[in-house]
Short mmCIF file of C-alpha atoms in Angstrom, two decimals:
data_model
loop_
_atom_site.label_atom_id
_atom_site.label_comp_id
_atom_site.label_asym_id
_atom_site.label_seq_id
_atom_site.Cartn_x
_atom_site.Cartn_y
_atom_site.Cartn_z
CA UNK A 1 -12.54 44.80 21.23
CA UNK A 2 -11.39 43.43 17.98
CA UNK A 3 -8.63 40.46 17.59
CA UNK A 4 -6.90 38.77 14.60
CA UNK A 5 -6.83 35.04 14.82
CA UNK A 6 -5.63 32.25 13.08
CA UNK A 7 -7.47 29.11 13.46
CA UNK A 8 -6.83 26.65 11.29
CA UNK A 9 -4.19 26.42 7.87
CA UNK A 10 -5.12 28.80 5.41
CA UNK A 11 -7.47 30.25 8.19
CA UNK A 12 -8.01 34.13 10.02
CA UNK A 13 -10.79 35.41 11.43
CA UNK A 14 -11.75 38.40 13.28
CA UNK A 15 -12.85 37.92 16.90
CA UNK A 16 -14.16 39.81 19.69
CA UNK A 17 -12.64 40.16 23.04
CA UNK A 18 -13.76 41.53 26.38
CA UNK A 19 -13.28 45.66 26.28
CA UNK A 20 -9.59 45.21 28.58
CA UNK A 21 -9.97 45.80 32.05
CA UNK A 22 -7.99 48.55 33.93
CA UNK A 23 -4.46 47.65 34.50
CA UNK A 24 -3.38 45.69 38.08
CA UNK A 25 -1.00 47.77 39.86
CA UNK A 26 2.37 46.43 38.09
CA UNK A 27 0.51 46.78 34.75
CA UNK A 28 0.49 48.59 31.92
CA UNK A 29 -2.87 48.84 29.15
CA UNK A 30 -1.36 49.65 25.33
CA UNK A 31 -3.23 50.79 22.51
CA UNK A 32 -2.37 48.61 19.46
CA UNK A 33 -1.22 51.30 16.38
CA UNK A 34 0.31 48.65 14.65
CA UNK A 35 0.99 45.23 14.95
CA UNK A 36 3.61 43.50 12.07
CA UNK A 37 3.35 39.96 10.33
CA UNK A 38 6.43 37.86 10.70
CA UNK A 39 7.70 35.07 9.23
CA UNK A 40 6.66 32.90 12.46
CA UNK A 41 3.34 34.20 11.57
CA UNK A 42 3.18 33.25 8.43
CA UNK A 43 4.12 29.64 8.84
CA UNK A 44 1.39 29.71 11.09
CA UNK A 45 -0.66 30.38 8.79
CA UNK A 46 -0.07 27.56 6.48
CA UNK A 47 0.15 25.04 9.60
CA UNK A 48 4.18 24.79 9.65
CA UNK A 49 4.77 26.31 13.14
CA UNK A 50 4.47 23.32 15.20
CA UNK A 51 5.46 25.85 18.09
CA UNK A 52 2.27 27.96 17.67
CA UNK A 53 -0.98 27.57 19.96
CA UNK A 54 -3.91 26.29 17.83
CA UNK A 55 -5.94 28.73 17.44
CA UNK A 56 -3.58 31.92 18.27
CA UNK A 57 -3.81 35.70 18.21
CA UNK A 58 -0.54 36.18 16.12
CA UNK A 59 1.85 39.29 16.55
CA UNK A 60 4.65 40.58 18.85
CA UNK A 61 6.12 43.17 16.36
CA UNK A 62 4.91 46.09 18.18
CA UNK A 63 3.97 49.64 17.72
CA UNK A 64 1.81 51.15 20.67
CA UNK A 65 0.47 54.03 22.51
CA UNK A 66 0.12 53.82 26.91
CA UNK A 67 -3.17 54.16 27.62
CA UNK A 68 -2.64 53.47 30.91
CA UNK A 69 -0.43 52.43 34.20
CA UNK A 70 -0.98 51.06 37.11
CA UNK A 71 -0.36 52.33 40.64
CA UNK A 72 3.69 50.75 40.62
CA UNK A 73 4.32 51.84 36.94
CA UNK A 74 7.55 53.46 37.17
CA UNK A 75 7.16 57.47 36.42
CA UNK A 76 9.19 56.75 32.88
CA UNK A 77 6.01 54.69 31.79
CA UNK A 78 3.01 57.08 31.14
CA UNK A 79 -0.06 57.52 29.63
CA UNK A 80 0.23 59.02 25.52
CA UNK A 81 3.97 57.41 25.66
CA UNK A 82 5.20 55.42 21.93
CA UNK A 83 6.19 52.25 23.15
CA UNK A 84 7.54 48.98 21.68
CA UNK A 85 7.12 45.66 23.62
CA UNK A 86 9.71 43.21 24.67
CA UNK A 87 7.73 40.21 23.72
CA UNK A 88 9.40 36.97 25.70
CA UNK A 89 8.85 35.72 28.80
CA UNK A 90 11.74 33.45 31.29
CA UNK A 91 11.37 31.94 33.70
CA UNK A 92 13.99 32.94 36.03
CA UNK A 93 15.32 29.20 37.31
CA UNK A 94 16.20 27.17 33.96
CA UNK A 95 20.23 27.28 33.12
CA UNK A 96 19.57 30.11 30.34
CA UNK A 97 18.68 32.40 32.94
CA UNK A 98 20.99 31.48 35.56
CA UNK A 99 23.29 32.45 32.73
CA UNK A 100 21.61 36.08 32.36
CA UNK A 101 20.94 34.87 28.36
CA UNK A 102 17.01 35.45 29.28
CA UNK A 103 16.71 35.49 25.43
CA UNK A 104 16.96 31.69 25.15
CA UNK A 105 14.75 30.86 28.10
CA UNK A 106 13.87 26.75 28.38
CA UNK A 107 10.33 27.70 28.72
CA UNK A 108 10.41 31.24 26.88
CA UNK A 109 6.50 32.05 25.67
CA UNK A 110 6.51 34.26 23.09
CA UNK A 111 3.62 36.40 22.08
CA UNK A 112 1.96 35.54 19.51
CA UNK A 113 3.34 31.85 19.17
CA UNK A 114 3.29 30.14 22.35
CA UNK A 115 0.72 32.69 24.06
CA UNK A 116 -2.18 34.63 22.86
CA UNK A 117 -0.09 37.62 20.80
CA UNK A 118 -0.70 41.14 20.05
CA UNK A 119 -2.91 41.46 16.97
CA UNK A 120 -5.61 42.92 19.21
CA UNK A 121 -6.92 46.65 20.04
CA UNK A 122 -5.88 46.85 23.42
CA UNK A 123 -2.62 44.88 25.11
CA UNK A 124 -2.20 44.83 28.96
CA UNK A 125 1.54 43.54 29.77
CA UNK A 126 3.89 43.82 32.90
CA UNK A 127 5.43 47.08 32.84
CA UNK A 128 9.15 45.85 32.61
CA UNK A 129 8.02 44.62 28.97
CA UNK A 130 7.18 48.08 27.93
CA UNK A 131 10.24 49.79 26.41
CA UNK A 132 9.84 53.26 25.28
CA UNK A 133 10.35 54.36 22.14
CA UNK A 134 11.48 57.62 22.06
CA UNK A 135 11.14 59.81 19.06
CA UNK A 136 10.39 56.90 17.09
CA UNK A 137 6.58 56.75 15.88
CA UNK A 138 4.43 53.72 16.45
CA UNK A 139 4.85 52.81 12.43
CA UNK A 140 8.28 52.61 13.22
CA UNK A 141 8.28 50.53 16.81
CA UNK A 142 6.61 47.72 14.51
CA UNK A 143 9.59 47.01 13.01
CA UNK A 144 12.05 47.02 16.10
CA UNK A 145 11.59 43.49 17.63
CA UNK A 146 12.82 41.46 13.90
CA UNK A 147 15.61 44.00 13.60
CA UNK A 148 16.71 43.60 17.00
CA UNK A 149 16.66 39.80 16.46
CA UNK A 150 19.81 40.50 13.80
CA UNK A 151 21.26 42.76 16.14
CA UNK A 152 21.25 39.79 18.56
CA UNK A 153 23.09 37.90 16.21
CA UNK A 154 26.01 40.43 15.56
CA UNK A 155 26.51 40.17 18.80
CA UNK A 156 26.88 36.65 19.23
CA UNK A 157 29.06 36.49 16.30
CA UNK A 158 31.23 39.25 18.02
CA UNK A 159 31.83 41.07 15.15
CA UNK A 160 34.51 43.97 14.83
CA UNK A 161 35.65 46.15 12.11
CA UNK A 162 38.67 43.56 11.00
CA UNK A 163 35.78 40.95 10.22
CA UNK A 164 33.96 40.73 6.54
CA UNK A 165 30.70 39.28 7.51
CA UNK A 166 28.33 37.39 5.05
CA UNK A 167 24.36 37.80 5.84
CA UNK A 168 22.67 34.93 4.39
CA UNK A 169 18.77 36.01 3.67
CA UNK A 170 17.80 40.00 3.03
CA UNK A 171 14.25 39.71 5.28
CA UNK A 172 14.02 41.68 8.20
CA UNK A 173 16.32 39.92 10.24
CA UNK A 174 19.10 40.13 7.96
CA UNK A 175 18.65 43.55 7.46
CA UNK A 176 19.04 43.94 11.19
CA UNK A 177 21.89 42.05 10.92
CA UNK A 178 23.39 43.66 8.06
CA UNK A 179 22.47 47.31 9.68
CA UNK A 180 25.05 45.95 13.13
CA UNK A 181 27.46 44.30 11.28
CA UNK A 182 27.89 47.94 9.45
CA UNK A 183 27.74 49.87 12.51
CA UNK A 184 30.29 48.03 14.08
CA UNK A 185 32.31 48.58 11.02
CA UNK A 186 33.07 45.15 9.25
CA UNK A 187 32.57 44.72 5.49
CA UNK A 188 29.14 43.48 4.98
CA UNK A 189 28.30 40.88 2.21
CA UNK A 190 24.67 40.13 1.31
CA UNK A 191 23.27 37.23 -0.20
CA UNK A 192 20.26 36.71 -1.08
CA UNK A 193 17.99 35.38 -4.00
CA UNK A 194 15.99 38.87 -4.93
CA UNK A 195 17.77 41.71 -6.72
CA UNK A 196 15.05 44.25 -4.97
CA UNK A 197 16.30 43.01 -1.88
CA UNK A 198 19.96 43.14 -2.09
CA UNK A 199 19.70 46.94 -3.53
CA UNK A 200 17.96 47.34 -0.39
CA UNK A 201 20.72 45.97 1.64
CA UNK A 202 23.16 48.00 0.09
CA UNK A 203 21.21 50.72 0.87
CA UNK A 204 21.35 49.45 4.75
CA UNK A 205 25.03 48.94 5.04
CA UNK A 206 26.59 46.01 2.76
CA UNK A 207 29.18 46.93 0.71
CA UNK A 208 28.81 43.88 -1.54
CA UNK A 209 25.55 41.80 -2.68
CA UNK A 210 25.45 38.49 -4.03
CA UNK A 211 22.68 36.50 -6.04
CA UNK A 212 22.74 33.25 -4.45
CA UNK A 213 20.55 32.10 -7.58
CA UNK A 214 22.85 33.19 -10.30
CA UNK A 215 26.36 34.32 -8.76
CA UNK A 216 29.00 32.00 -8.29
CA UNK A 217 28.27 32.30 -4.53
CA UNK A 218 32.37 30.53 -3.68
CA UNK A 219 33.72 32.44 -6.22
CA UNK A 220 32.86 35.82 -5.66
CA UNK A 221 33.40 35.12 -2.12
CA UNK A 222 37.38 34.32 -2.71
CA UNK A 223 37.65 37.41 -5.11
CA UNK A 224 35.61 39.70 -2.25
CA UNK A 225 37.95 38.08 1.09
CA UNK A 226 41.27 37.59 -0.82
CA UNK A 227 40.83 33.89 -1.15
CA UNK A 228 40.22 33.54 2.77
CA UNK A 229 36.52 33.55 2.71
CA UNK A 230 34.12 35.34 5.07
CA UNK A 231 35.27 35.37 8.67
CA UNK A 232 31.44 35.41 9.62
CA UNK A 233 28.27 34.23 8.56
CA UNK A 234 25.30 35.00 9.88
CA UNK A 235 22.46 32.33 8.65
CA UNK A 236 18.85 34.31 8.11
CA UNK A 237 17.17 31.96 6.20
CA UNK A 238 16.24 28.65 7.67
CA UNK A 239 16.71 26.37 4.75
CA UNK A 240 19.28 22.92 4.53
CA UNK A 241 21.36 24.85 1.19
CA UNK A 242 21.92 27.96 3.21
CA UNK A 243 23.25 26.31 6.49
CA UNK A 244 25.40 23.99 4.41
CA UNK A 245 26.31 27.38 2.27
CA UNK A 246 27.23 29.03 5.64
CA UNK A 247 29.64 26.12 6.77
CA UNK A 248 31.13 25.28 3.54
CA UNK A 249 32.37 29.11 2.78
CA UNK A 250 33.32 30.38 6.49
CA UNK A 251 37.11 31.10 6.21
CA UNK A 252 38.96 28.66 8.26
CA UNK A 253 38.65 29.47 11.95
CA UNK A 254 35.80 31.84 11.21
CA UNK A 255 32.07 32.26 13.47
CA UNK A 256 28.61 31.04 11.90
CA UNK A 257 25.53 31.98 13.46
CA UNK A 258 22.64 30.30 12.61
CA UNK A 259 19.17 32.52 13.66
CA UNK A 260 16.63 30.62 10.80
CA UNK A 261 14.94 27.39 11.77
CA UNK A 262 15.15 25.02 9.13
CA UNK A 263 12.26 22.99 8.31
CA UNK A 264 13.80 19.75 7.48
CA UNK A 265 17.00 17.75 9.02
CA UNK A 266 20.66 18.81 7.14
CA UNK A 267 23.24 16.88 6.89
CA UNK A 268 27.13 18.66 6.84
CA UNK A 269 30.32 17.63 5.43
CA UNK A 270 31.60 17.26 9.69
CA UNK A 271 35.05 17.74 8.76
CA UNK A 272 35.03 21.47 8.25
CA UNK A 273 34.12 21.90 11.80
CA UNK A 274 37.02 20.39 12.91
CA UNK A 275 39.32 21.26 9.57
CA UNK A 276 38.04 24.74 10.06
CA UNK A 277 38.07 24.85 13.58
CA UNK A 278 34.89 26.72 13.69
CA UNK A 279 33.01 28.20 15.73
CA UNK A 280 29.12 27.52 15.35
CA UNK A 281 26.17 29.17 17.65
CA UNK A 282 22.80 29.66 17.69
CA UNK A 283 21.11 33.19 18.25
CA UNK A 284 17.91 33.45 19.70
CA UNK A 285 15.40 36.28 19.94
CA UNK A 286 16.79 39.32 21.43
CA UNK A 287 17.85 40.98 24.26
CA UNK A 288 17.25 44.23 25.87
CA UNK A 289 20.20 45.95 24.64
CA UNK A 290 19.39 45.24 21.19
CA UNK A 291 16.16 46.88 21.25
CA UNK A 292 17.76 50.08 22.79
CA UNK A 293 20.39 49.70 20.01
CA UNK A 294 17.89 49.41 17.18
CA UNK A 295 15.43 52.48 18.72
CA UNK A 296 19.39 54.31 18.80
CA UNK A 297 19.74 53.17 15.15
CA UNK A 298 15.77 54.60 13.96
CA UNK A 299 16.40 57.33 15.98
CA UNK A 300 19.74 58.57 14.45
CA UNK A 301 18.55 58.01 11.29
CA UNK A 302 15.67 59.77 11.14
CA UNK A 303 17.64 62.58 12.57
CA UNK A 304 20.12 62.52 9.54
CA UNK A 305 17.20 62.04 7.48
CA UNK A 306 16.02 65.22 8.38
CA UNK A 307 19.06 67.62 8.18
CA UNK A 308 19.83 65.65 4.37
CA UNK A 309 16.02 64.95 3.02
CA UNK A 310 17.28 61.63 1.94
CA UNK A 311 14.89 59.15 1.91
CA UNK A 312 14.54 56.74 4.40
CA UNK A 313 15.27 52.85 3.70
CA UNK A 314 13.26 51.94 6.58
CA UNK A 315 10.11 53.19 5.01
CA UNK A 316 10.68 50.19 2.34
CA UNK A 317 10.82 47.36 4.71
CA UNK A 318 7.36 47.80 4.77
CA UNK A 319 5.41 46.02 2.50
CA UNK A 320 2.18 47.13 2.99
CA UNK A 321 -0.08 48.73 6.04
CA UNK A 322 -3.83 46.60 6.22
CA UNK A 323 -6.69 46.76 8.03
CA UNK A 324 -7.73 44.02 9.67
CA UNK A 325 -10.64 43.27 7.71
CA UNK A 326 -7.92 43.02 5.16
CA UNK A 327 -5.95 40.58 7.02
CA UNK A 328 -6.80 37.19 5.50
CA UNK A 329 -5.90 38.40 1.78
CA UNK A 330 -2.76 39.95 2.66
CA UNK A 331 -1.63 36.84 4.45
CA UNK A 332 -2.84 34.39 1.45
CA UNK A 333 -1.03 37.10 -1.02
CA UNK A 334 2.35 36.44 1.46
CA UNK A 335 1.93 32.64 1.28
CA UNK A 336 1.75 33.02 -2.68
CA UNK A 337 4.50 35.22 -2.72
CA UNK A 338 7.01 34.27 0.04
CA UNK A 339 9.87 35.86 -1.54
CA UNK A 340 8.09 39.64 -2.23
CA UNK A 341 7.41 40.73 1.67
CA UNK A 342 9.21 42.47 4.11
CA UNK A 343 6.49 43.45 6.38
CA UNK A 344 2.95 43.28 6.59
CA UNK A 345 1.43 45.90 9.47
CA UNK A 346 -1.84 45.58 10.53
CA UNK A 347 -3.10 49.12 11.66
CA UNK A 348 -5.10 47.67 14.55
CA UNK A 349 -6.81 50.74 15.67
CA UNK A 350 -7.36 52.88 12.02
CA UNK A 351 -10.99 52.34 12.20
CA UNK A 352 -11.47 54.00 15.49
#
C-alpha cells in the first residue's frame, strides 16, 4: 500500500508498505479518506521538530472509513462506519495519568511525530482509538483532532460567559478555540496577523478581530474590556512576542493558556505574575470529550447549514485537498507561505 514519508529537511517521498494484515481481535483496519497536514508536520518538514522520528510517516488529523473489526470490537465499531482517530497514546502509570489528564502523558506517542503516523492507505489501531463520527463525512473528521486541541484549551482556561477571551493566532487551533470560547458564551477577541484570517474568525464566533501587525494591540484591548484587559488569553502561536503579548495584556488576576511551542527561550517581565496574580497553564493535545464536543459542533452546524443554505466556514479551513503524488509541492508551497494555510488534506485513497 502507499505511504507519505518525510525523510530528510525539505524531503517526502512515497513509499510502499506491506498490503495491512487482518485486524487482531481488539483491532480495528481503517481506510485512509483523508489525512490533514499540521503545523507539527510542517516543521518536520523543514527539520524543526526535534520531537519527530527521522524518517516518519506524518499525519494524525484523521478522516476514515472501518474496513474492518476484530472479533472484541465493540458492536458500535463496524465495518463502512466514518470514523476519526484519537491519535495519543499513555501509558497508564506516569503522574499525568494517575491524574486522569491522559492528554499530557510523560511518554505520550503521538502519531505521526513520535510513531509512524497516518499518511498511509490503510491504518490498523486499537479499537478504543476509533471514535465515530457520526453524520460528519470523512472530509470533515480531518479537521476534528486540531480543533479539538482549542477546545482543550477553553477548557483549561475555564471559560464562562462573564469572561472576554483573547485568541492569539487564527490557525486551526485558534479557530477551535475561538469556536468554544463562543459556545460557552464569552466575548471572543481575535488576533492575528492576516486580515483573511480574522474575517474568518469572525465568521467562527469572535466578536472583535485585531491586527497584531498594524492595530494598537494594548489599546484596542482597553477600549474593547473597559480598561481591564482580557480576562483570558489563549496563546496559539508559539512565538517569544505572542507569549510576552499574552502576559503583558491579561487583566489583572486573569488565566493564560499557552498551547504553541515556541521555538526559542522568552524571557518575561516576572512581576506581572505575581502583580497580576495570574494564573498561567499549559494545554496539551486533547481529550476525549473534546472530540465528542467538536463532532457535536460539525454536526450542529451542518444541520443549520442545511435548514438556512448558508455557507459553511468550515469548508474554508481547508486550504487545499492533494494527492499524494502532489504531496512534496504542497508542503514546499506551505514552507514558502507559512502564513496562507489552514489545512492541507491529502486524499489518501482518490486514486483507488
Amino acid at each position: 500500500m502507499k505511504a507519505i514519508q518525510i525523510t530528510h529537511q525539505q524531503e517526502l517521498n512515497i513509499i510502499n508498505l506491506p498490503e495491512p494484515k487482518a485486524p487482531e481481535a481488539d483491532e480495528v483496519l481503517l481506510r485512509m479518506e483523508y489525512v490533514g497536514f499540521c503545523g507539527s508536520d510542517l516543521n518536520t518538514f523543514m527539520g524543526r521538530n526535534t520531537m519527530a522520528l527521522n524518517p516518519v510517516i506524518p499525519g494524525h488529523e484523521v478522516g476514515a472509513v472501518v474496513e474492518a473489526v476484530g472479533a472484541n470490537v465493540p458492536e458500535g465499531l463496524k465495518p463502512g462506519m466514518v470514523v476519526t482517530v484519537n491519535p495519543y497514546t499513555n501509558c497508564g502509570k506516569c503522574a499525568s495519568c494517575r491524574n486522569q489528564r491522559v492528554n499530557a502523558c510523560q511518554h505520550n506517542e503521538t502519531l505521526g511525530v513520535q510513531r509512524q503516523g497516518a499518511m498511509r492507505q490503510y491504518l490498523t489501531l486499537p479499537w478504543e482509538k476509533v471514535i465515530p463520527a457520526g453524520l460528519l463525512t470523512p472530509r470533515e473528521c480531518a479537521l476534528v483532532e486540531p480543533m479539538s486541541v482549542g477546545f482543550h484549551a477553553v477548557s483549561r482556561a475555564q471559560v464562562t460567559d462573564i469572561d472576554v477571551v483573547l485568541v492569539i493566532g487564527c490557525g486551526m487551533v485558534g479557530m477551535g478555540a475561538i469556536v468554544r470560547a463562543a459556545l460557552r458564551g464569552a466575548t471572543v477577541v481575535a488576533a492575528d496577523i492576516d486580515d483573511d484570517k480574522l474575517q474568518l474568525a469572525k465568521q467562527m464566533g469572535a466578536s472583535y478581530t485585531i491586527n497584531t501587525r498594524t492595530d494598537d494591540v494594548h489599546q484596542q484591548l482597553l477600549q474593547m474590556t473597559s480598561g481591564f484587559g482580557p480576562d483570558v488569553v489563549i496563546e496559539a502561536v508559539g512565538s517569544t512576542p505572542t507569549y510576552q503579548m499574552a502576559v503583558d495584556e491579561v487583566a489583572f488576576t486573569g488565566r493564560v493558556v499557552c498551547i504553541g511551542y515556541a521555538k526559542a527561550e522568552v524571557s518575561f517581565q516576572t512581576k506581572y505574575f505575581v502583580q497580576k496574580e495570574l494564573d498561567i497553564r499549559g494545554s496539551r493535545n486533547a481529550q476525549p470529550q473534546d472530540f465528542r464536543a467538536v463532532i457535536h459542533y460539525l454536526e450542529r452546524l451542518k444541520n443549520n447549514i442545511a435548514h438556512n443554505t448558508n455557507d459553511n466556514p468550515i469548508d474554508k479551513l481547508i486550504t487545499s485537498v492533494v494527492t499524494p503524488e502532489e504531496a512534496l509541492s504542497a508542503m514546499q508551497w506551505w514552507s514558502q507561505n507559512p502564513g496562507s494555510v489552514f489545512r492541507i488534506l491529502v486524499a489518501m485513497n482518490s486514486g483507488e
